[in-house]
PDB file of C-alpha atoms in Angstrom:
ATOM      1  CA  MET A 107      47.789  19.571 -44.038  1.00 68.00           C
ATOM      2  CA  THR A 108      45.653  19.859 -47.201  1.00 74.00           C
ATOM      3  CA  THR A 109      44.653  23.079 -48.939  1.00 78.00           C
ATOM      4  CA  GLN A 110      41.090  22.580 -47.712  1.00 79.00           C
ATOM      5  CA  VAL A 111      42.050  22.127 -44.059  1.00 81.00           C
ATOM      6  CA  ARG A 112      44.165  25.290 -44.290  1.00 84.00           C
ATOM      7  CA  SER A 113      41.331  27.285 -45.883  1.00 87.00           C
ATOM      8  CA  GLY A 114      38.906  26.051 -43.206  1.00 86.00           C
ATOM      9  CA  ARG A 115      41.252  27.131 -40.434  1.00 90.00           C
ATOM     10  CA  ARG A 116      41.889  30.490 -42.090  1.00 92.00           C
ATOM     11  CA  TYR A 117      38.138  31.093 -42.352  1.00 91.00           C
ATOM     12  CA  LEU A 118      37.578  30.197 -38.701  1.00 92.00           C
ATOM     13  CA  ILE A 119      40.368  32.532 -37.549  1.00 95.00           C
ATOM     14  CA  ARG A 120      39.209  35.383 -39.805  1.00 95.00           C
ATOM     15  CA  PHE A 121      35.536  35.043 -38.864  1.00 93.00           C
ATOM     16  CA  LEU A 122      36.128  34.694 -35.116  1.00 95.00           C
ATOM     17  CA  THR A 123      38.516  37.680 -35.217  1.00 96.00           C
ATOM     18  CA  ALA A 124      35.840  39.703 -37.025  1.00 96.00           C
ATOM     19  CA  ALA A 125      33.179  38.675 -34.465  1.00 93.00           C
ATOM     20  CA  ALA A 126      35.494  39.564 -31.569  1.00 96.00           C
ATOM     21  CA  LEU A 127      36.413  42.899 -33.176  1.00 96.00           C
ATOM     22  CA  TYR A 128      32.725  43.737 -33.753  1.00 93.00           C
ATOM     23  CA  THR A 129      31.841  42.940 -30.130  1.00 93.00           C
ATOM     24  CA  VAL A 130      34.744  44.952 -28.675  1.00 96.00           C
ATOM     25  CA  LEU A 131      34.107  47.951 -30.952  1.00 95.00           C
ATOM     26  CA  LEU A 132      30.393  47.851 -30.145  1.00 92.00           C
ATOM     27  CA  PHE A 133      31.054  48.163 -26.411  1.00 92.00           C
ATOM     28  CA  ILE A 134      33.738  50.836 -26.903  1.00 94.00           C
ATOM     29  CA  SER A 135      32.007  52.962 -29.523  1.00 94.00           C
ATOM     30  CA  ILE A 136      28.704  53.544 -27.733  1.00 91.00           C
ATOM     31  CA  PRO A 137      30.064  55.294 -24.587  1.00 93.00           C
ATOM     32  CA  LEU A 138      32.770  57.043 -26.637  1.00 94.00           C
ATOM     33  CA  ALA A 139      30.256  58.398 -29.145  1.00 94.00           C
ATOM     34  CA  GLN A 140      28.001  59.655 -26.365  1.00 92.00           C
ATOM     35  CA  ARG A 141      30.860  61.871 -25.097  1.00 93.00           C
ATOM     36  CA  GLN A 142      31.038  63.683 -28.444  1.00 92.00           C
ATOM     37  CA  PRO A 143      28.868  66.739 -29.221  1.00 92.00           C
ATOM     38  CA  GLU A 144      25.457  65.819 -30.631  1.00 91.00           C
ATOM     39  CA  GLY A 145      25.291  66.041 -34.407  1.00 90.00           C
ATOM     40  CA  SER A 146      29.080  66.112 -34.793  1.00 93.00           C
ATOM     41  CA  ILE A 147      30.877  64.070 -37.451  1.00 94.00           C
ATOM     42  CA  ALA A 148      33.110  62.587 -34.730  1.00 93.00           C
ATOM     43  CA  ARG A 149      30.053  61.242 -32.898  1.00 94.00           C
ATOM     44  CA  TYR A 150      28.739  59.540 -36.051  1.00 95.00           C
ATOM     45  CA  ALA A 151      32.183  58.230 -37.038  1.00 95.00           C
ATOM     46  CA  ILE A 152      32.859  56.709 -33.605  1.00 95.00           C
ATOM     47  CA  ALA A 153      29.364  55.218 -33.439  1.00 94.00           C
ATOM     48  CA  SER A 154      30.014  53.550 -36.803  1.00 95.00           C
ATOM     49  CA  LEU A 155      33.277  51.870 -35.710  1.00 95.00           C
ATOM     50  CA  PRO A 156      31.726  48.371 -35.258  1.00 94.00           C
ATOM     51  CA  VAL A 157      31.173  48.294 -39.015  1.00 95.00           C
ATOM     52  CA  ILE A 158      34.885  47.416 -39.301  1.00 96.00           C
ATOM     53  CA  GLY A 159      34.114  44.039 -37.685  1.00 95.00           C
ATOM     54  CA  VAL A 160      31.062  43.565 -39.910  1.00 94.00           C
ATOM     55  CA  VAL A 161      33.052  44.282 -43.090  1.00 96.00           C
ATOM     56  CA  MET A 162      35.816  41.925 -41.924  1.00 96.00           C
ATOM     57  CA  GLY A 163      33.199  39.204 -41.311  1.00 94.00           C
ATOM     58  CA  VAL A 164      31.753  39.670 -44.801  1.00 94.00           C
ATOM     59  CA  TRP A 165      35.303  39.531 -46.221  1.00 96.00           C
ATOM     60  CA  ALA A 166      35.992  36.261 -44.311  1.00 95.00           C
ATOM     61  CA  LEU A 167      32.815  34.691 -45.735  1.00 93.00           C
ATOM     62  CA  TRP A 168      33.619  35.941 -49.231  1.00 93.00           C
ATOM     63  CA  LYS A 169      37.173  34.571 -49.109  1.00 93.00           C
ATOM     64  CA  PHE A 170      36.000  31.194 -47.817  1.00 92.00           C
ATOM     65  CA  VAL A 171      33.503  30.777 -50.666  1.00 91.00           C
ATOM     66  CA  GLY A 172      36.427  31.295 -53.067  1.00 89.00           C
ATOM     67  CA  GLU A 173      38.966  29.115 -51.221  1.00 90.00           C
ATOM     68  CA  ALA A 174      36.826  26.206 -50.014  1.00 91.00           C
ATOM     69  CA  ASP A 175      36.030  23.148 -52.086  1.00 92.00           C
ATOM     70  CA  GLU A 176      32.607  23.062 -53.715  1.00 94.00           C
ATOM     71  CA  PHE A 177      30.943  21.011 -50.962  1.00 94.00           C
ATOM     72  CA  GLN A 178      32.164  23.269 -48.145  1.00 92.00           C
ATOM     73  CA  ALA A 179      31.127  26.322 -50.168  1.00 93.00           C
ATOM     74  CA  ARG A 180      27.703  24.745 -50.757  1.00 94.00           C
ATOM     75  CA  LYS A 181      27.201  24.261 -47.011  1.00 94.00           C
ATOM     76  CA  LEU A 182      28.206  27.866 -46.359  1.00 93.00           C
ATOM     77  CA  LEU A 183      25.820  29.136 -49.045  1.00 94.00           C
ATOM     78  CA  ASP A 184      23.002  27.014 -47.534  1.00 95.00           C
ATOM     79  CA  ALA A 185      23.705  28.609 -44.147  1.00 96.00           C
ATOM     80  CA  LEU A 186      23.800  32.098 -45.701  1.00 95.00           C
ATOM     81  CA  ALA A 187      20.503  31.490 -47.508  1.00 96.00           C
ATOM     82  CA  THR A 188      18.934  30.388 -44.212  1.00 96.00           C
ATOM     83  CA  SER A 189      20.286  33.459 -42.427  1.00 97.00           C
ATOM     84  CA  LEU A 190      18.998  35.769 -45.169  1.00 97.00           C
ATOM     85  CA  ALA A 191      15.531  34.223 -45.105  1.00 98.00           C
ATOM     86  CA  GLY A 192      15.294  34.272 -41.308  1.00 97.00           C
ATOM     87  CA  THR A 193      16.589  37.836 -40.977  1.00 97.00           C
ATOM     88  CA  LEU A 194      14.226  39.124 -43.680  1.00 97.00           C
ATOM     89  CA  VAL A 195      11.192  37.536 -42.036  1.00 97.00           C
ATOM     90  CA  VAL A 196      12.100  38.776 -38.537  1.00 96.00           C
ATOM     91  CA  ALA A 197      12.939  42.295 -39.808  1.00 95.00           C
ATOM     92  CA  PHE A 198       9.673  42.475 -41.726  1.00 96.00           C
ATOM     93  CA  VAL A 199       7.549  41.230 -38.806  1.00 96.00           C
ATOM     94  CA  VAL A 200       9.256  43.626 -36.353  1.00 95.00           C
ATOM     95  CA  GLY A 201       8.777  46.468 -38.854  1.00 94.00           C
ATOM     96  CA  MET A 202       5.094  45.712 -39.241  1.00 96.00           C
ATOM     97  CA  ILE A 203       4.642  45.483 -35.453  1.00 95.00           C
ATOM     98  CA  GLN A 204       6.320  48.900 -35.092  1.00 93.00           C
ATOM     99  CA  PHE A 205       4.074  50.261 -37.829  1.00 92.00           C
ATOM    100  CA  ALA A 206       1.099  49.032 -35.792  1.00 95.00           C
ATOM    101  CA  GLY A 207       2.328  50.901 -32.711  1.00 93.00           C
ATOM    102  CA  GLY A 208       4.601  48.265 -31.180  1.00 92.00           C
ATOM    103  CA  PRO A 209       7.884  49.046 -29.435  1.00 91.00           C
ATOM    104  CA  ALA A 210      10.667  50.514 -31.588  1.00 88.00           C
ATOM    105  CA  LEU A 211      13.802  48.365 -31.824  1.00 88.00           C
ATOM    106  CA  SER A 212      17.267  49.548 -32.811  1.00 87.00           C
ATOM    107  CA  TRP A 213      18.664  48.500 -36.204  1.00 87.00           C
ATOM    108  CA  VAL A 214      21.828  47.432 -34.361  1.00 85.00           C
ATOM    109  CA  TRP A 215      20.054  44.187 -33.418  1.00 89.00           C
ATOM    110  CA  ILE A 216      19.876  43.118 -37.057  1.00 92.00           C
ATOM    111  CA  ILE A 217      23.463  41.759 -36.865  1.00 89.00           C
ATOM    112  CA  ALA A 218      22.612  39.686 -33.790  1.00 91.00           C
ATOM    113  CA  VAL A 219      19.466  38.346 -35.496  1.00 95.00           C
ATOM    114  CA  TRP A 220      21.507  37.475 -38.596  1.00 94.00           C
ATOM    115  CA  GLY A 221      24.142  35.796 -36.403  1.00 93.00           C
ATOM    116  CA  VAL A 222      21.535  33.587 -34.732  1.00 96.00           C
ATOM    117  CA  PHE A 223      20.069  32.521 -38.082  1.00 97.00           C
ATOM    118  CA  PHE A 224      23.549  31.983 -39.565  1.00 95.00           C
ATOM    119  CA  ALA A 225      24.456  29.711 -36.638  1.00 95.00           C
ATOM    120  CA  LEU A 226      21.161  27.815 -37.049  1.00 97.00           C
ATOM    121  CA  GLY A 227      21.753  27.604 -40.807  1.00 97.00           C
ATOM    122  CA  THR A 228      25.264  26.240 -40.279  1.00 94.00           C
ATOM    123  CA  VAL A 229      23.978  23.556 -37.890  1.00 96.00           C
ATOM    124  CA  TRP A 230      21.186  22.674 -40.329  1.00 95.00           C
ATOM    125  CA  ALA A 231      23.562  22.462 -43.323  1.00 93.00           C
ATOM    126  CA  ASN A 232      25.951  20.203 -41.383  1.00 91.00           C
ATOM    127  CA  TRP A 233      23.033  17.987 -40.302  1.00 92.00           C
ATOM    128  CA  LYS A 234      21.626  17.830 -43.830  1.00 89.00           C
ATOM    129  CA  TYR A 235      24.896  16.500 -45.310  1.00 85.00           C
ATOM    130  CA  ARG A 236      26.077  14.574 -42.211  1.00 80.00           C
TER     131      ARG A 236
ATOM    132  CA  MET B 100      22.967   9.688 -57.992  1.00 87.00           C
ATOM    133  CA  LYS B 101      24.802   6.446 -57.084  1.00 91.00           C
ATOM    134  CA  ASN B 102      28.562   6.100 -57.242  1.00 95.00           C
ATOM    135  CA  LYS B 103      31.371   3.576 -56.833  1.00 95.00           C
ATOM    136  CA  LEU B 104      33.737   5.925 -55.022  1.00 96.00           C
ATOM    137  CA  LYS B 105      33.954   3.891 -51.822  1.00 95.00           C
ATOM    138  CA  GLU B 106      34.532   0.703 -53.788  1.00 95.00           C
ATOM    139  CA  LEU B 107      37.241   2.296 -55.949  1.00 96.00           C
ATOM    140  CA  ARG B 108      38.920   3.838 -52.934  1.00 96.00           C
ATOM    141  CA  SER B 109      38.890   0.554 -51.020  1.00 95.00           C
ATOM    142  CA  GLU B 110      40.417  -1.277 -54.016  1.00 95.00           C
ATOM    143  CA  ARG B 111      43.385   1.057 -53.760  1.00 94.00           C
ATOM    144  CA  ARG B 112      43.477   0.773 -49.953  1.00 95.00           C
ATOM    145  CA  TRP B 113      43.130   4.522 -49.618  1.00 96.00           C
ATOM    146  CA  THR B 114      41.570   6.225 -46.635  1.00 96.00           C
ATOM    147  CA  GLN B 115      39.078   9.053 -47.117  1.00 95.00           C
ATOM    148  CA  ALA B 116      41.877  11.427 -46.146  1.00 93.00           C
ATOM    149  CA  ASP B 117      44.109   9.972 -48.897  1.00 94.00           C
ATOM    150  CA  LEU B 118      41.398  10.459 -51.500  1.00 96.00           C
ATOM    151  CA  ALA B 119      40.674  13.950 -50.183  1.00 94.00           C
ATOM    152  CA  ARG B 120      44.348  14.845 -50.604  1.00 93.00           C
ATOM    153  CA  GLU B 121      44.399  13.484 -54.165  1.00 94.00           C
ATOM    154  CA  LEU B 122      41.300  15.470 -55.103  1.00 94.00           C
ATOM    155  CA  ASP B 123      42.273  18.559 -53.072  1.00 91.00           C
ATOM    156  CA  VAL B 124      38.991  18.543 -51.187  1.00 93.00           C
ATOM    157  CA  SER B 125      38.157  18.100 -47.507  1.00 91.00           C
ATOM    158  CA  ARG B 126      37.622  14.657 -45.956  1.00 91.00           C
ATOM    159  CA  GLN B 127      34.019  15.658 -45.203  1.00 91.00           C
ATOM    160  CA  THR B 128      33.559  16.252 -48.923  1.00 94.00           C
ATOM    161  CA  VAL B 129      34.771  12.727 -49.742  1.00 95.00           C
ATOM    162  CA  ASN B 130      32.451  11.342 -47.058  1.00 94.00           C
ATOM    163  CA  ALA B 131      29.461  13.270 -48.457  1.00 94.00           C
ATOM    164  CA  LEU B 132      30.287  12.114 -52.004  1.00 95.00           C
ATOM    165  CA  GLU B 133      30.663   8.461 -51.007  1.00 95.00           C
ATOM    166  CA  SER B 134      27.428   8.425 -49.065  1.00 93.00           C
ATOM    167  CA  GLY B 135      25.598  10.020 -52.003  1.00 91.00           C
ATOM    168  CA  ARG B 136      24.422  12.983 -49.935  1.00 92.00           C
ATOM    169  CA  TYR B 137      26.260  15.355 -52.265  1.00 93.00           C
ATOM    170  CA  ASP B 138      26.606  15.067 -56.035  1.00 94.00           C
ATOM    171  CA  PRO B 139      29.815  16.575 -57.460  1.00 95.00           C
ATOM    172  CA  SER B 140      29.987  19.298 -60.059  1.00 95.00           C
ATOM    173  CA  LEU B 141      31.076  18.292 -63.553  1.00 96.00           C
ATOM    174  CA  PRO B 142      34.680  19.570 -63.042  1.00 95.00           C
ATOM    175  CA  LEU B 143      35.036  17.544 -59.819  1.00 96.00           C
ATOM    176  CA  ALA B 144      33.469  14.488 -61.471  1.00 96.00           C
ATOM    177  CA  PHE B 145      36.050  14.786 -64.280  1.00 97.00           C
ATOM    178  CA  THR B 146      38.858  15.082 -61.707  1.00 96.00           C
ATOM    179  CA  ILE B 147      37.604  11.934 -59.942  1.00 97.00           C
ATOM    180  CA  ALA B 148      37.302  10.051 -63.236  1.00 97.00           C
ATOM    181  CA  LYS B 149      40.820  11.088 -64.245  1.00 97.00           C
ATOM    182  CA  LEU B 150      42.239   9.994 -60.882  1.00 97.00           C
ATOM    183  CA  PHE B 151      40.730   6.513 -61.186  1.00 96.00           C
ATOM    184  CA  GLU B 152      41.415   6.388 -64.953  1.00 96.00           C
ATOM    185  CA  LEU B 153      37.755   5.706 -65.705  1.00 96.00           C
ATOM    186  CA  ARG B 154      34.914   7.474 -67.460  1.00 95.00           C
ATOM    187  CA  ILE B 155      32.454   9.523 -65.379  1.00 95.00           C
ATOM    188  CA  GLU B 156      29.617   7.132 -66.266  1.00 94.00           C
ATOM    189  CA  ASP B 157      31.713   4.213 -64.978  1.00 94.00           C
ATOM    190  CA  ILE B 158      31.753   5.831 -61.537  1.00 96.00           C
ATOM    191  CA  PHE B 159      28.485   7.756 -61.328  1.00 95.00           C
ATOM    192  CA  THR B 160      25.101   6.340 -62.324  1.00 93.00           C
ATOM    193  CA  PRO B 161      21.583   7.786 -62.046  1.00 88.00           C
ATOM    194  CA  ASP B 162      19.336   6.516 -59.208  1.00 77.00           C
TER     195      ASP B 162
END
């Protein structure tokens, strides 16, 4: 097994673990936080638990950019650029709609929006260099 | 940019996986390089040239 195959597998394991951890913590933290007294530090700390998965995901991406060969890193950066552009546009449009009296959406959804654009960006980058 | 990677690899009867191992890159990277869909960085171009004991301009040429 080459260095590059190993780094690809490591990235996949790290990123999928981070995504799973985020999802599990999201479903656990919301009901747990609601049981804590309003305004308490414990309530805020428990509600913030899913950030552990987010930070781990960012770490997995960061490590892969450093470990992958230049072509694999280029594809990842293309996907990240796509996800950044898509998330910025959606966040701005939703913000402007809210400003104009539209329904208020939780910031929590920003990760899901980013995830959708990152997946689309990954598919696009693979297609572009297929 | 055009290149002679596929030709050079075939001369040595190497598979894409063999070349990938020699260059310490993924097989997809070799495939993208050979098909001209991805142009290598200067360090990778030097590594390729060294492997085939040629100059960069003997392997890579402008379109």
